[in-house]
């Protein structure tokens, strides 16, 4: 099926979508993005993603190309047009193009940002095989830039990390800086010790996950203890459980870290419970 995608104000078939070869997103990774999940044809935590998008744009001196209401309507129209039941909406805003290549930003008065959006259908995402079996991770050094709180499209190193994991027969990589885990290639990282959920605190070192915020809130409501602090791979390997969170995989149990099996090598009860609570609550609030 040919998808309908959105490019700068127009809904077009995917093979007719066009942007300039001078677009700074293409030439300089000068752009930001968001990924919002869709369950039962509805958007999960749209507001959280929209607020983070606005923050990312502000941090890079870029403006919003449309209002939040318009953004919501485009999301909904794409979900409708592409009949998405379970899947994702991808959104990317770049600084656009003034028709040439230059390191300096073009004049924002005369250069309009590029807004591109498309859907990805992922039937079975809610009950994925990976979530039942858990995933295996390796650790790699975190060599990304210092503003990981901004959701930019500079994803080369995370992609390389995924490939390193694949090569090692694993599913993903956790990145480590100064001896402490920062985050996964495309998710936030957690360990569980007894009734305590431990995850790195918010700073410029990690992306401020929208799923993270929701899961931590729900964990507290379920009387679990949340400790926001850094942890090492060694501490993770001896913890009771480990898991990750992201808009595309929700709560994902981790069953192996650098070849060391977590517990019995199957998803732990806390990760399973948090996944259930998260999906349940998110479905109720989906719009
Ligand atoms: N990735 N950390 C990184 C580096 C990420 O790329 C992501 C999301 C997260 C989790 O954030 P959230 O809960 O808001 O999805 C943390 C998305 C899903 C992606 O790139 O596809």
Short mmCIF file of N, CA and C in Angstrom, two decimals, residues 136-142 157 161 164-165 168 170 172-177 179-185 232-234 236-237 256-259:
data_model
loop_
_atom_site.label_atom_id
_atom_site.label_comp_id
_atom_site.label_asym_id
_atom_site.label_seq_id
_atom_site.Cartn_x
_atom_site.Cartn_y
_atom_site.Cartn_z
N UNK A 136 18.37 -8.66 24.63
CA UNK A 136 19.75 -8.76 25.11
C UNK A 136 20.48 -7.49 24.69
N UNK A 137 21.25 -6.92 25.62
CA UNK A 137 21.99 -5.71 25.28
C UNK A 137 23.49 -5.89 25.51
N UNK A 138 24.25 -5.11 24.76
CA UNK A 138 25.70 -5.01 25.00
C UNK A 138 25.95 -3.57 25.49
N UNK A 139 27.12 -3.33 26.06
CA UNK A 139 27.45 -1.95 26.42
C UNK A 139 28.47 -1.42 25.43
N UNK A 140 28.32 -0.15 25.11
CA UNK A 140 29.28 0.53 24.22
C UNK A 140 29.57 1.91 24.81
N UNK A 141 30.68 2.47 24.41
CA UNK A 141 31.02 3.80 24.91
C UNK A 141 30.06 4.83 24.31
N UNK A 142 29.65 5.80 25.11
CA UNK A 142 28.78 6.86 24.59
C UNK A 142 29.65 7.99 24.04
N UNK A 157 25.43 7.52 15.34
CA UNK A 157 26.07 6.69 16.36
C UNK A 157 25.08 5.68 16.97
N UNK A 161 25.52 1.74 16.98
CA UNK A 161 25.38 0.95 18.22
C UNK A 161 24.48 -0.25 18.02
N UNK A 164 26.40 -2.79 16.12
CA UNK A 164 27.38 -3.48 16.98
C UNK A 164 26.66 -4.56 17.79
N UNK A 165 25.46 -4.22 18.28
CA UNK A 165 24.68 -5.19 19.06
C UNK A 165 24.31 -6.38 18.18
N UNK A 168 26.98 -8.76 17.62
CA UNK A 168 27.29 -9.55 18.82
C UNK A 168 26.14 -10.51 19.16
N UNK A 170 23.05 -9.67 19.70
CA UNK A 170 22.14 -9.04 20.67
C UNK A 170 21.17 -8.10 19.97
N UNK A 172 20.28 -4.73 21.27
CA UNK A 172 20.45 -3.29 21.45
C UNK A 172 21.72 -3.02 22.24
N UNK A 173 22.07 -1.74 22.34
CA UNK A 173 23.26 -1.36 23.11
C UNK A 173 22.89 -0.31 24.14
N UNK A 174 23.49 -0.44 25.32
CA UNK A 174 23.40 0.60 26.35
C UNK A 174 24.70 1.38 26.28
N UNK A 175 24.59 2.70 26.30
CA UNK A 175 25.78 3.52 26.16
C UNK A 175 26.30 3.93 27.55
N UNK A 176 27.63 3.96 27.66
CA UNK A 176 28.28 4.20 28.96
C UNK A 176 29.24 5.37 28.83
N UNK A 177 29.12 6.32 29.77
CA UNK A 177 30.01 7.48 29.79
C UNK A 177 30.59 7.64 31.20
N UNK A 179 31.96 5.59 32.99
CA UNK A 179 31.66 4.42 33.82
C UNK A 179 30.18 4.21 34.13
N UNK A 180 29.33 5.18 33.75
CA UNK A 180 27.90 5.05 34.07
C UNK A 180 27.04 4.97 32.80
N UNK A 181 25.98 4.19 32.89
CA UNK A 181 25.06 4.04 31.76
C UNK A 181 24.33 5.35 31.54
N UNK A 182 24.33 5.81 30.28
CA UNK A 182 23.52 7.00 29.97
C UNK A 182 22.12 6.54 29.57
N UNK A 183 22.02 5.87 28.40
CA UNK A 183 20.72 5.37 27.93
C UNK A 183 20.95 4.35 26.83
N UNK A 184 19.86 3.75 26.34
CA UNK A 184 19.96 2.84 25.21
C UNK A 184 20.05 3.64 23.92
N UNK A 185 20.27 2.94 22.79
CA UNK A 185 20.43 3.66 21.52
C UNK A 185 19.17 4.45 21.16
N UNK A 232 26.15 1.62 37.09
CA UNK A 232 27.16 1.06 36.19
C UNK A 232 26.62 -0.23 35.55
N UNK A 233 27.34 -0.71 34.56
CA UNK A 233 26.97 -1.99 33.94
C UNK A 233 27.09 -3.11 34.98
N UNK A 234 28.13 -3.03 35.85
CA UNK A 234 28.32 -4.08 36.86
C UNK A 234 27.13 -4.12 37.82
N UNK A 236 24.12 -3.12 37.12
CA UNK A 236 22.97 -3.61 36.35
C UNK A 236 23.00 -5.13 36.24
N UNK A 237 24.20 -5.68 36.03
CA UNK A 237 24.31 -7.13 35.86
C UNK A 237 23.93 -7.91 37.12
N UNK A 256 19.56 -9.86 29.28
CA UNK A 256 21.00 -10.14 29.27
C UNK A 256 21.78 -8.86 29.03
N UNK A 257 22.85 -8.67 29.81
CA UNK A 257 23.70 -7.47 29.64
C UNK A 257 25.15 -7.93 29.51
N UNK A 258 25.76 -7.64 28.38
CA UNK A 258 27.15 -8.06 28.11
C UNK A 258 27.37 -9.55 28.43
N UNK A 259 26.43 -10.37 27.98
CA UNK A 259 26.58 -11.82 28.13
C UNK A 259 26.19 -12.36 29.49
#
